[in-house]
Amino acid sequence: KWTQRVDELRLFRRQHGHCLVPYSYPPNPQLGCWVKRQRRQHKLLTEGKTSTMTAERVRLLEDVGFVWDSHDASWEEKLNDLRLYRSCYGNCL
């Protein structure tokens, strides 16, 4: 089942160009939940707590382009948009 979700994530990436699956993703609600669960398990692993995440799973997810911190990725995307706007218009208004 885990590898099935990775395959679904690969398909999502091919379709959307990224792995930022929204938690509420109507075409595949289970995938959004699964992605959130992987982030949580990874956090537990990095904190040295009991987790279902393994080094092999981390490697497989990173090979797909998995984003561990979706908030940071969103921030960077918006910051880049602002930089582009400023380069075009000379301000951030």
Tab-separated table of N, CA and C in Angstrom:
chain	number	residue	atom	x	y	z
A	1	LYS	N	0.820	-1.201	0.000
A	1	LYS	CA	0.000	0.000	0.000
A	1	LYS	C	0.863	1.265	0.000
A	2	TRP	N	1.964	1.266	0.759
A	2	TRP	CA	2.838	2.430	0.802
A	2	TRP	C	3.403	2.708	-0.582
A	3	THR	N	3.867	1.680	-1.268
A	3	THR	CA	4.435	1.877	-2.602
A	3	THR	C	3.371	2.322	-3.607
A	4	GLN	N	2.134	1.916	-3.378
A	4	GLN	CA	1.035	2.384	-4.236
A	4	GLN	C	0.884	3.897	-4.108
A	5	ARG	N	0.966	4.395	-2.892
A	5	ARG	CA	0.847	5.844	-2.677
A	5	ARG	C	2.026	6.589	-3.313
A	6	VAL	N	3.224	6.006	-3.240
A	6	VAL	CA	4.381	6.637	-3.890
A	6	VAL	C	4.130	6.723	-5.391
A	7	ASP	N	3.561	5.674	-5.963
A	7	ASP	CA	3.229	5.702	-7.397
A	7	ASP	C	2.203	6.797	-7.694
A	8	GLU	N	1.224	6.955	-6.808
A	8	GLU	CA	0.223	8.010	-6.972
A	8	GLU	C	0.876	9.390	-6.859
A	9	LEU	N	1.857	9.508	-5.965
A	9	LEU	CA	2.595	10.763	-5.819
A	9	LEU	C	3.388	11.068	-7.092
A	10	ARG	N	4.005	10.051	-7.678
A	10	ARG	CA	4.730	10.240	-8.943
A	10	ARG	C	3.783	10.749	-10.032
A	11	LEU	N	2.601	10.165	-10.097
A	11	LEU	CA	1.611	10.597	-11.078
A	11	LEU	C	1.206	12.047	-10.826
A	12	PHE	N	0.978	12.403	-9.559
A	12	PHE	CA	0.637	13.780	-9.204
A	12	PHE	C	1.741	14.722	-9.677
A	13	ARG	N	2.989	14.340	-9.449
A	13	ARG	CA	4.119	15.192	-9.852
A	13	ARG	C	4.163	15.365	-11.370
A	14	ARG	N	3.925	14.284	-12.106
A	14	ARG	CA	3.906	14.394	-13.573
A	14	ARG	C	2.809	15.349	-14.042
A	15	GLN	N	1.683	15.320	-13.358
A	15	GLN	CA	0.546	16.147	-13.757
A	15	GLN	C	0.689	17.609	-13.334
A	16	HIS	N	1.321	17.838	-12.169
A	16	HIS	CA	1.342	19.185	-11.586
A	16	HIS	C	2.727	19.822	-11.516
A	17	GLY	N	3.771	19.035	-11.737
A	17	GLY	CA	5.128	19.579	-11.712
A	17	GLY	C	5.729	19.746	-10.341
A	18	HIS	N	5.052	19.263	-9.302
A	18	HIS	CA	5.549	19.350	-7.925
A	18	HIS	C	4.883	18.256	-7.085
A	19	CYS	N	5.342	18.138	-5.852
A	19	CYS	CA	4.796	17.126	-4.939
A	19	CYS	C	4.019	17.743	-3.776
A	20	LEU	N	3.571	18.966	-3.936
A	20	LEU	CA	2.824	19.637	-2.869
A	20	LEU	C	1.341	19.277	-2.958
A	21	VAL	N	1.029	18.053	-2.617
A	21	VAL	CA	-0.354	17.581	-2.663
A	21	VAL	C	-1.139	18.263	-1.552
A	22	PRO	N	-2.226	18.957	-1.880
A	22	PRO	CA	-3.022	19.580	-0.819
A	22	PRO	C	-3.697	18.517	0.044
A	23	TYR	N	-3.883	18.851	1.316
A	23	TYR	CA	-4.538	17.901	2.224
A	23	TYR	C	-5.916	17.526	1.693
A	24	SER	N	-6.642	18.506	1.202
A	24	SER	CA	-7.939	18.249	0.581
A	24	SER	C	-7.728	18.225	-0.928
A	25	TYR	N	-7.535	17.047	-1.468
A	25	TYR	CA	-7.289	16.880	-2.894
A	25	TYR	C	-8.388	15.988	-3.458
A	26	PRO	N	-9.477	16.594	-3.952
A	26	PRO	CA	-10.664	15.827	-4.357
A	26	PRO	C	-10.418	14.648	-5.294
A	27	PRO	N	-9.509	14.757	-6.279
A	27	PRO	CA	-9.323	13.583	-7.143
A	27	PRO	C	-8.766	12.360	-6.410
A	28	ASN	N	-8.075	12.579	-5.295
A	28	ASN	CA	-7.499	11.468	-4.531
A	28	ASN	C	-7.321	11.913	-3.078
A	29	PRO	N	-8.411	11.935	-2.305
A	29	PRO	CA	-8.331	12.418	-0.918
A	29	PRO	C	-7.339	11.633	-0.055
A	30	GLN	N	-7.192	10.345	-0.349
A	30	GLN	CA	-6.271	9.523	0.446
A	30	GLN	C	-4.820	9.958	0.253
A	31	LEU	N	-4.497	10.438	-0.946
A	31	LEU	CA	-3.119	10.859	-1.203
A	31	LEU	C	-2.757	12.073	-0.349
A	32	GLY	N	-3.643	13.049	-0.252
A	32	GLY	CA	-3.385	14.213	0.588
A	32	GLY	C	-3.158	13.835	2.041
A	33	CYS	N	-3.966	12.930	2.551
A	33	CYS	CA	-3.804	12.450	3.937
A	33	CYS	C	-2.486	11.707	4.098
A	34	TRP	N	-2.170	10.886	3.112
A	34	TRP	CA	-0.937	10.092	3.161
A	34	TRP	C	0.287	10.999	3.175
A	35	VAL	N	0.284	12.039	2.333
A	35	VAL	CA	1.416	12.971	2.283
A	35	VAL	C	1.600	13.645	3.647
A	36	LYS	N	0.507	14.081	4.231
A	36	LYS	CA	0.590	14.712	5.557
A	36	LYS	C	1.147	13.727	6.593
A	37	ARG	N	0.716	12.479	6.519
A	37	ARG	CA	1.192	11.449	7.439
A	37	ARG	C	2.692	11.193	7.260
A	38	GLN	N	3.180	11.237	6.012
A	38	GLN	CA	4.611	11.028	5.773
A	38	GLN	C	5.430	12.155	6.390
A	39	ARG	N	4.917	13.376	6.280
A	39	ARG	CA	5.616	14.511	6.910
A	39	ARG	C	5.682	14.339	8.420
A	40	ARG	N	4.578	13.903	8.992
A	40	ARG	CA	4.530	13.694	10.442
A	40	ARG	C	5.503	12.582	10.870
A	41	GLN	N	5.499	11.488	10.133
A	41	GLN	CA	6.391	10.370	10.461
A	41	GLN	C	7.858	10.778	10.298
A	42	HIS	N	8.142	11.597	9.310
A	42	HIS	CA	9.509	12.075	9.109
A	42	HIS	C	9.934	12.958	10.278
A	43	LYS	N	9.031	13.814	10.732
A	43	LYS	CA	9.334	14.669	11.884
A	43	LYS	C	9.625	13.819	13.121
A	44	LEU	N	8.813	12.804	13.349
A	44	LEU	CA	9.059	11.904	14.482
A	44	LEU	C	10.428	11.245	14.358
A	45	LEU	N	10.757	10.803	13.149
A	45	LEU	CA	12.051	10.159	12.920
A	45	LEU	C	13.190	11.111	13.242
A	46	THR	N	13.106	12.354	12.779
A	46	THR	CA	14.178	13.316	13.023
A	46	THR	C	14.281	13.706	14.499
A	47	GLU	N	13.178	13.542	15.226
A	47	GLU	CA	13.188	13.826	16.668
A	47	GLU	C	13.622	12.615	17.484
A	48	GLY	N	13.923	11.513	16.801
A	48	GLY	CA	14.359	10.298	17.492
A	48	GLY	C	13.229	9.533	18.152
A	49	LYS	N	12.001	9.787	17.732
A	49	LYS	CA	10.831	9.118	18.295
A	49	LYS	C	10.421	7.948	17.413
A	50	THR	N	9.550	7.117	17.935
A	50	THR	CA	9.052	5.968	17.188
A	50	THR	C	8.321	6.443	15.940
A	51	SER	N	8.688	5.842	14.801
A	51	SER	CA	8.130	6.272	13.530
A	51	SER	C	8.109	5.103	12.546
A	52	THR	N	7.155	5.167	11.633
A	52	THR	CA	7.120	4.173	10.558
A	52	THR	C	8.033	4.589	9.404
A	53	MET	N	8.579	5.799	9.455
A	53	MET	CA	9.475	6.286	8.407
A	53	MET	C	10.840	5.622	8.565
A	54	THR	N	11.393	5.192	7.440
A	54	THR	CA	12.719	4.578	7.436
A	54	THR	C	13.630	5.378	6.509
A	55	ALA	N	14.923	5.128	6.611
A	55	ALA	CA	15.877	5.803	5.729
A	55	ALA	C	15.575	5.470	4.273
A	56	GLU	N	15.182	4.248	3.999
A	56	GLU	CA	14.840	3.840	2.632
A	56	GLU	C	13.625	4.609	2.118
A	57	ARG	N	12.620	4.759	2.950
A	57	ARG	CA	11.436	5.527	2.553
A	57	ARG	C	11.782	6.986	2.321
A	58	VAL	N	12.615	7.551	3.178
A	58	VAL	CA	13.056	8.938	2.997
A	58	VAL	C	13.722	9.076	1.637
A	59	ARG	N	14.614	8.148	1.315
A	59	ARG	CA	15.324	8.195	0.036
A	59	ARG	C	14.352	8.098	-1.135
A	60	LEU	N	13.403	7.165	-1.059
A	60	LEU	CA	12.427	7.001	-2.138
A	60	LEU	C	11.595	8.268	-2.326
A	61	LEU	N	11.145	8.850	-1.230
A	61	LEU	CA	10.342	10.071	-1.319
A	61	LEU	C	11.165	11.239	-1.857
A	62	GLU	N	12.389	11.364	-1.403
A	62	GLU	CA	13.234	12.460	-1.886
A	62	GLU	C	13.562	12.287	-3.360
A	63	ASP	N	13.687	11.042	-3.822
A	63	ASP	CA	13.925	10.785	-5.243
A	63	ASP	C	12.762	11.271	-6.105
A	64	VAL	N	11.552	11.221	-5.548
A	64	VAL	CA	10.363	11.691	-6.260
A	64	VAL	C	10.289	13.222	-6.231
A	65	GLY	N	10.933	13.841	-5.246
A	65	GLY	CA	10.868	15.291	-5.087
A	65	GLY	C	9.959	15.717	-3.957
A	66	PHE	N	9.780	14.825	-2.989
A	66	PHE	CA	8.897	15.085	-1.853
A	66	PHE	C	9.346	16.334	-1.102
A	67	VAL	N	8.385	17.132	-0.675
A	67	VAL	CA	8.648	18.358	0.085
A	67	VAL	C	8.302	18.087	1.549
A	68	TRP	N	9.317	18.111	2.403
A	68	TRP	CA	9.086	17.803	3.815
A	68	TRP	C	8.404	18.943	4.544
A	69	ASP	N	8.744	20.170	4.209
A	69	ASP	CA	8.156	21.329	4.896
A	69	ASP	C	7.331	22.127	3.892
A	70	SER	N	6.054	21.854	3.850
A	70	SER	CA	5.184	22.510	2.868
A	70	SER	C	5.040	23.995	3.151
A	71	HIS	N	5.124	24.398	4.411
A	71	HIS	CA	5.008	25.822	4.751
A	71	HIS	C	6.213	26.592	4.218
A	72	ASP	N	7.386	26.015	4.377
A	72	ASP	CA	8.597	26.650	3.878
A	72	ASP	C	8.561	26.746	2.355
A	73	ALA	N	8.104	25.690	1.696
A	73	ALA	CA	8.019	25.699	0.230
A	73	ALA	C	7.046	26.774	-0.248
A	74	SER	N	5.926	26.901	0.439
A	74	SER	CA	4.940	27.915	0.078
A	74	SER	C	5.524	29.318	0.274
A	75	TRP	N	6.212	29.520	1.372
A	75	TRP	CA	6.842	30.814	1.650
A	75	TRP	C	7.834	31.162	0.544
A	76	GLU	N	8.690	30.216	0.180
A	76	GLU	CA	9.690	30.459	-0.856
A	76	GLU	C	9.039	30.784	-2.193
A	77	GLU	N	7.960	30.095	-2.514
A	77	GLU	CA	7.253	30.354	-3.767
A	77	GLU	C	6.706	31.779	-3.792
A	78	LYS	N	6.064	32.188	-2.705
A	78	LYS	CA	5.505	33.539	-2.631
A	78	LYS	C	6.609	34.599	-2.644
A	79	LEU	N	7.718	34.330	-1.971
A	79	LEU	CA	8.838	35.262	-1.958
A	79	LEU	C	9.411	35.425	-3.363
A	80	ASN	N	9.525	34.342	-4.094
A	80	ASN	CA	10.004	34.422	-5.474
A	80	ASN	C	9.039	35.210	-6.352
A	81	ASP	N	7.740	35.022	-6.126
A	81	ASP	CA	6.743	35.809	-6.861
A	81	ASP	C	6.921	37.305	-6.586
A	82	LEU	N	7.167	37.639	-5.324
A	82	LEU	CA	7.367	39.040	-4.953
A	82	LEU	C	8.626	39.605	-5.605
A	83	ARG	N	9.696	38.827	-5.618
A	83	ARG	CA	10.938	39.270	-6.263
A	83	ARG	C	10.711	39.526	-7.758
A	84	LEU	N	9.980	38.654	-8.393
A	84	LEU	CA	9.683	38.811	-9.809
A	84	LEU	C	8.860	40.075	-10.036
A	85	TYR	N	7.859	40.283	-9.199
A	85	TYR	CA	7.026	41.487	-9.299
A	85	TYR	C	7.902	42.734	-9.151
A	86	ARG	N	8.777	42.731	-8.145
A	86	ARG	CA	9.639	43.897	-7.894
A	86	ARG	C	10.572	44.161	-9.078
A	87	SER	N	11.090	43.065	-9.676
A	87	SER	CA	11.998	43.260	-10.818
A	87	SER	C	11.239	43.847	-12.016
A	88	CYS	N	9.976	43.541	-12.135
A	88	CYS	CA	9.161	44.060	-13.246
A	88	CYS	C	8.681	45.476	-13.001
A	89	TYR	N	8.264	45.767	-11.763
A	89	TYR	CA	7.582	47.037	-11.470
A	89	TYR	C	8.382	47.992	-10.575
A	90	GLY	N	9.525	47.524	-10.059
A	90	GLY	CA	10.377	48.399	-9.260
A	90	GLY	C	9.905	48.665	-7.854
A	91	ASN	N	8.839	48.014	-7.440
A	91	ASN	CA	8.344	48.193	-6.064
A	91	ASN	C	7.625	46.932	-5.629
A	92	CYS	N	7.166	46.919	-4.394
A	92	CYS	CA	6.423	45.773	-3.846
A	92	CYS	C	5.034	46.198	-3.415
A	93	LEU	N	4.483	47.178	-4.112
A	93	LEU	CA	3.153	47.688	-3.751
A	93	LEU	C	2.066	46.936	-4.447
